[in-house]
Coordinates of C-alpha atoms and ligand atoms in Angstrom, one line a residue:
X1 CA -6.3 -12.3 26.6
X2 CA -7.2 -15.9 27.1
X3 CA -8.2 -15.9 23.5
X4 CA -5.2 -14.9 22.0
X5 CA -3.5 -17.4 24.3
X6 CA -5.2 -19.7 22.3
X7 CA -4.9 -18.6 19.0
X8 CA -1.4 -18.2 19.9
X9 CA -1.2 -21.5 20.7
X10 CA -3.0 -22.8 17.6
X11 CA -0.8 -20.7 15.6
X12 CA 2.6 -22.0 16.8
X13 CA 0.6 -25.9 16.4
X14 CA -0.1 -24.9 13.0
X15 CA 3.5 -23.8 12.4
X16 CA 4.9 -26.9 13.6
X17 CA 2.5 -28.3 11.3
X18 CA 3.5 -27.0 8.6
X19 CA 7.2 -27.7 9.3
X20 CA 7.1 -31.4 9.6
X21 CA 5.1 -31.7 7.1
X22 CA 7.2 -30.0 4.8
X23 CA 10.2 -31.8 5.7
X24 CA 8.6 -34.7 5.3
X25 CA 8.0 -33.7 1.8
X26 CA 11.1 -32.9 1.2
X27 CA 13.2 -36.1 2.5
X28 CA 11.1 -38.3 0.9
X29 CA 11.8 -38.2 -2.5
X30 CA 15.5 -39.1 -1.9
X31 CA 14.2 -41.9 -0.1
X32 CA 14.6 -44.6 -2.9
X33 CA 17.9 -42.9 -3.9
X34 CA 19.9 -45.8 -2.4
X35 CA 17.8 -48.6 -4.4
X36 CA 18.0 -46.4 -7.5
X37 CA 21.7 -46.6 -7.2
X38 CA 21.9 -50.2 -6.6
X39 CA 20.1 -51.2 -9.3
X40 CA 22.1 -48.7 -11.5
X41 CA 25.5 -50.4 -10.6
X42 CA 24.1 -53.8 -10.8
X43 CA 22.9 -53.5 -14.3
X44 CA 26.2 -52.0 -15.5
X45 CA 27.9 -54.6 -14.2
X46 CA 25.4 -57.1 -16.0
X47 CA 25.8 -55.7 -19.3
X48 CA 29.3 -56.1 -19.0
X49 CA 29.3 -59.6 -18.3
X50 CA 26.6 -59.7 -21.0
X51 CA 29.1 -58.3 -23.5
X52 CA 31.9 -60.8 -22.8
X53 CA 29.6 -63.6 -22.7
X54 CA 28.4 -62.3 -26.4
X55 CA 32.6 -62.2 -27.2
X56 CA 33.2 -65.6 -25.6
X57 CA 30.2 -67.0 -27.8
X58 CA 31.6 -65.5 -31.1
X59 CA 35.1 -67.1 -30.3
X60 CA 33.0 -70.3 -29.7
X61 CA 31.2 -69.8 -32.7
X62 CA 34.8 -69.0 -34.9
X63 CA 36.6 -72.3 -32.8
X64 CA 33.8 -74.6 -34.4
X65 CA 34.4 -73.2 -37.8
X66 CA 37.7 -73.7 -37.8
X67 CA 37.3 -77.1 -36.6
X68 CA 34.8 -78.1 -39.6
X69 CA 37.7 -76.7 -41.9
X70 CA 39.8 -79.0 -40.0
X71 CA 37.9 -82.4 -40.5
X72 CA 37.1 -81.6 -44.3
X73 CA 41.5 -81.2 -44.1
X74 CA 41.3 -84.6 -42.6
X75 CA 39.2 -86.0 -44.8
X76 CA 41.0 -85.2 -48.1
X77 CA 44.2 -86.3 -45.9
X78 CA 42.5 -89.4 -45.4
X79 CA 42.2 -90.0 -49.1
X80 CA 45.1 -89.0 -49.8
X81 CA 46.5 -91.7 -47.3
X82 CA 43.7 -94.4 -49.2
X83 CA 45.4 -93.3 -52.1
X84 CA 48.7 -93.6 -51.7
X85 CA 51.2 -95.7 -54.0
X86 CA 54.0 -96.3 -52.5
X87 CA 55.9 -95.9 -48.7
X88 CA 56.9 -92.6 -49.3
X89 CA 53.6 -91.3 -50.1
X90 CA 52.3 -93.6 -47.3
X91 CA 54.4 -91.9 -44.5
X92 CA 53.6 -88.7 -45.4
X93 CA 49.9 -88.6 -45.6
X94 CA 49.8 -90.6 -42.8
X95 CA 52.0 -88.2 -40.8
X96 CA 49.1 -85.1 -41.9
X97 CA 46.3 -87.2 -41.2
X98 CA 48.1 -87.6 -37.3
X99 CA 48.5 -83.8 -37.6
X100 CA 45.4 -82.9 -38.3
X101 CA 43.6 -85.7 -35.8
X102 CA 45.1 -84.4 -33.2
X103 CA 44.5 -80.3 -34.0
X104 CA 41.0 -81.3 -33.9
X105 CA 41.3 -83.1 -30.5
X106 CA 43.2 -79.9 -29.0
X107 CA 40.8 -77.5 -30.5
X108 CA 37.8 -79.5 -29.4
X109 CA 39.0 -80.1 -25.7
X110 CA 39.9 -76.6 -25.7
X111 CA 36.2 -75.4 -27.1
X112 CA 34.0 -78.1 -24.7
X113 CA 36.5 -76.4 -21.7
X114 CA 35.3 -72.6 -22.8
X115 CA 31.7 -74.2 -23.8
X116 CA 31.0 -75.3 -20.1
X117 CA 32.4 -72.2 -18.4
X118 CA 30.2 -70.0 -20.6
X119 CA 26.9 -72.2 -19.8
X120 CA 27.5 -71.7 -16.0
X121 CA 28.2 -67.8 -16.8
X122 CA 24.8 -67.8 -18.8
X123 CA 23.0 -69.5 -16.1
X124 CA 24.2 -67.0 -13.4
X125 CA 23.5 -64.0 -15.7
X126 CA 20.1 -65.6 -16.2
X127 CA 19.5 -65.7 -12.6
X128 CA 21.2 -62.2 -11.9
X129 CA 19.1 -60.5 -14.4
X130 CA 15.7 -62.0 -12.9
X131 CA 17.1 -60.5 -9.4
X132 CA 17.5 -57.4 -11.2
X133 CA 13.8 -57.2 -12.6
X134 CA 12.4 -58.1 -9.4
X135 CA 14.5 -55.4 -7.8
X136 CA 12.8 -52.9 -10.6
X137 CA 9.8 -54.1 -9.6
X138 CA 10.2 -53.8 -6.1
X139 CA 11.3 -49.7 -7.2
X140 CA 8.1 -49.3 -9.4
X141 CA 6.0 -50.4 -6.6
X142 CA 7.8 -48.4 -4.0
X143 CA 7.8 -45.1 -6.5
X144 CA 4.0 -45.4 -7.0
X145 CA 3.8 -46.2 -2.7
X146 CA 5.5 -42.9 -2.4
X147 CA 4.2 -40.8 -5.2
X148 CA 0.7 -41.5 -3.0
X149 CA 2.4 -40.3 0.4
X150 CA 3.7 -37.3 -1.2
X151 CA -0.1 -36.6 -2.6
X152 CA -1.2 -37.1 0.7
X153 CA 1.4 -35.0 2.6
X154 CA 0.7 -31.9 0.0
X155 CA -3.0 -32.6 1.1
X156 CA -2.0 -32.0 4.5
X157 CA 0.2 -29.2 3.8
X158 CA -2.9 -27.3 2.3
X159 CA -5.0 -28.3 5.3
X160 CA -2.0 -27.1 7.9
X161 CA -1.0 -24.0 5.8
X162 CA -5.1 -23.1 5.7
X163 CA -5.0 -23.7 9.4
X164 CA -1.9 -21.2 10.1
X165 CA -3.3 -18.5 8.3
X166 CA -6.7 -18.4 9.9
X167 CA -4.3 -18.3 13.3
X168 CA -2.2 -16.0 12.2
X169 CA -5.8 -14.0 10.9
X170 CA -6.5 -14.3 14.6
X171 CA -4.0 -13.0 16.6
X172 CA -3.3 -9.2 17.3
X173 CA -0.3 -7.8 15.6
X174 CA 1.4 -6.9 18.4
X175 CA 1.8 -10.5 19.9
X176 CA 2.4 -11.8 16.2
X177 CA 5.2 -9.4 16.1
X178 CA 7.1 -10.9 18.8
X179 CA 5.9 -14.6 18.2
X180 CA 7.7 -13.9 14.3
X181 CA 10.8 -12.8 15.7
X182 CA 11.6 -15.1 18.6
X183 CA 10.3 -18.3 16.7
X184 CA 12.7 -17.1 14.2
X185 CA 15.4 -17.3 16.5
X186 CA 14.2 -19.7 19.2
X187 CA 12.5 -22.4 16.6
X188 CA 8.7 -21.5 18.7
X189 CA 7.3 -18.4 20.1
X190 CA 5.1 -19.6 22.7
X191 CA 5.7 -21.2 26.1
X192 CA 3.6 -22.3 29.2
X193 CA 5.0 -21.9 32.8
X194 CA 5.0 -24.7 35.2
X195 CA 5.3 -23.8 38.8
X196 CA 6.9 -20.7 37.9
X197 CA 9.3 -22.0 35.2
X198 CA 9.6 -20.7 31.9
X199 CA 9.4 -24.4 30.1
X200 CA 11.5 -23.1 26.9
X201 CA 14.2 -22.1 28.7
X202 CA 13.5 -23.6 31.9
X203 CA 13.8 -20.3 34.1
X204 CA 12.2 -19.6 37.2
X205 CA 10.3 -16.5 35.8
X206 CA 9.8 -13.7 38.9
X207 CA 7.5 -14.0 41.3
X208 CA 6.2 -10.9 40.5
X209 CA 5.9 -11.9 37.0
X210 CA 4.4 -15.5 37.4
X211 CA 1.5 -13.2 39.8
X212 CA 0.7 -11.4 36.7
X213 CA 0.3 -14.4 34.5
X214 CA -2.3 -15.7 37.0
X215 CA -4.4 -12.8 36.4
X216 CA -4.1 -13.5 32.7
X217 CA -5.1 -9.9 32.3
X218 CA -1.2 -9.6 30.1
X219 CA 0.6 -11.4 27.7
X220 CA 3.7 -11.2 28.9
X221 CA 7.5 -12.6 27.7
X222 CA 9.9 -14.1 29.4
X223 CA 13.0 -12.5 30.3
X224 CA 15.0 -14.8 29.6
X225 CA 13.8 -16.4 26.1
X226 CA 12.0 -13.8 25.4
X227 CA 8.9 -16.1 24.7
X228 CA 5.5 -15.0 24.9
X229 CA 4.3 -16.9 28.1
X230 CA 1.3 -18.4 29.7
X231 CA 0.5 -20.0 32.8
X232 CA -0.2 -23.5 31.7
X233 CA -2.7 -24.5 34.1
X234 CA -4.9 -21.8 33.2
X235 CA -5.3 -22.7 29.7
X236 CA -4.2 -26.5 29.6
X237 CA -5.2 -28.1 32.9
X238 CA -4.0 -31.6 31.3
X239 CA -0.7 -32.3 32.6
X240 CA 0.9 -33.2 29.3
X241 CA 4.4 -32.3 28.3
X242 CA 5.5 -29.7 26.0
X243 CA 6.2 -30.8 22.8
X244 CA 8.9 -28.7 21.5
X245 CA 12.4 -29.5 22.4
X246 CA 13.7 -27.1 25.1
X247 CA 17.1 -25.4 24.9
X248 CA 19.7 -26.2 27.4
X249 CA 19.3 -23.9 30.4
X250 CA 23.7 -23.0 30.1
X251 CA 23.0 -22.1 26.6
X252 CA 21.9 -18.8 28.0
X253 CA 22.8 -16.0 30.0
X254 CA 20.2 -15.8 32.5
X255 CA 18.7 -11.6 32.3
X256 CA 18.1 -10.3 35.5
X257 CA 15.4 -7.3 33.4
X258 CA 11.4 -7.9 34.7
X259 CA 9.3 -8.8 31.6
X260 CA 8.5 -5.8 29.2
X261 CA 6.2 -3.6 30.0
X262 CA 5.1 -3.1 26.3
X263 CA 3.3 -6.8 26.5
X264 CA 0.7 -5.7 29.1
X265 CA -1.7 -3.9 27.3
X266 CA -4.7 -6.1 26.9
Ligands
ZN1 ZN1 11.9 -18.5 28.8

């Protein structure tokens, strides 16, 4: 009996295993999720700024044209003005060569206005997009960090999964009948008994019931729980604490029945 106790035990160990490894496995993909995203939205939002820099520098480009068409304009007005024969002509090419001076002034003040905007924008896009490389850096290296991890924890999974069989190999069909069905429901099948408590659901077990433990001549369940029990001190004489989280003792009705008598054979 002792020995399945043990490979009981070993199994349920194993099982637990084998659980948190494979939720580890699971979670941590989604991990870098969140950075993923980030880095999505901020380089959407850099090509658009990208794109109206690249529109603001084509209207730059267009402004200076226009301006060059301008002074060539002032220059033949200026000729004409040089030129000029009498007051009437006079007045008129001087009144162009106003016009056009002072087109070129408003266009120019208007382009050096746009021209110093658009450095600061470049500068800060410069600056944003070398945040944004080091950020898809920091990903690459982070992706490559977990792509190890996961490795790792599939290496484990073999190991625990190896480890669960050979239990499960072990143990008697009977007892692995009922340590399937109430881990299914209760999350483990297993549980010691301290001083006459049940420690997965916290009931005092029987007297007559926590005598026949001590004889560990029985595997026996509790009444409650139905967990396959064991007297803790008998196998484990470390006083450590179980691992498993214990159900609330109101979740349950407590069951007056004694243990089943089908778990005595040995
Ligand atoms: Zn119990």
């Amino acid at each position: 009996m002792r020995e399945q106790l043990v490979f009981l035990l070993q199994l349920q160990q194993a099982d637990a295993k084998v659980r948190e490894l494979e939720t580890a496995a699971n979670q941590l993909p989604g991990k870098l999720e969140p950075l993923r995203r980030d880095l999505a939205k901020l380089q959407t939002m850099l090509d658009a700024e990208s794109a109206k820099l690249a529109e603001t520098n084509a209207w730059r480009k267009a402004q200076q044209e226009l301006i060059d068409r301008e002074r060539d304009a002032l220059k033949i007005a200026q000729n004409k003005l040089q030129a000029s024969k009498n007051s009437k002509e006079f007045g008129a090419a001087s009144r162009e060569v106003e016009n056009k001076r002072k087109s070129i002034s408003d266009r120019e003040s208007e382009l050096k206005k746009v021209s110093e905007a658009s450095g600061a924008s470049t500068a800060q896009l410069e600056s944003r997009n070398k945040d944004v490389d080091g950020l898809r850096s920091q990903l690459a290296e982070s992706e490559a960090a977990q792509a190890e991890q996961l490795a790792q924890l599939h290496a484990g999974l073999v190991e625990a999964r190896a480890a669960r069989d050979a239990a499960r190999g072990a143990v008697e069909k009977q007892w692995l009948k009922i340590y399937d069905s109430v881990s299914q429901k209760k999350g483990y099948g297993i549980a010691s008994v301290v001083k006459g408590v049940c420690q997965g659901c916290h009931m005092a077990l029987p007297p007559q019931l926590n005598n026949i433990l001590a004889r560990m001549e029985s595997i026996e369940t509790c009444p409650r729980c139905g967990r396959l029990v064991y007297r803790k001190e008998l196998l484990d004489p470390k006083p450590d604490p179980e691992p498993a989280a214990a159900e609330p003792a109101a979740a349950e009705p407590a069951a007056a029945e004694p243990a089943t008598d089908e778990a005595s054979s040995s």
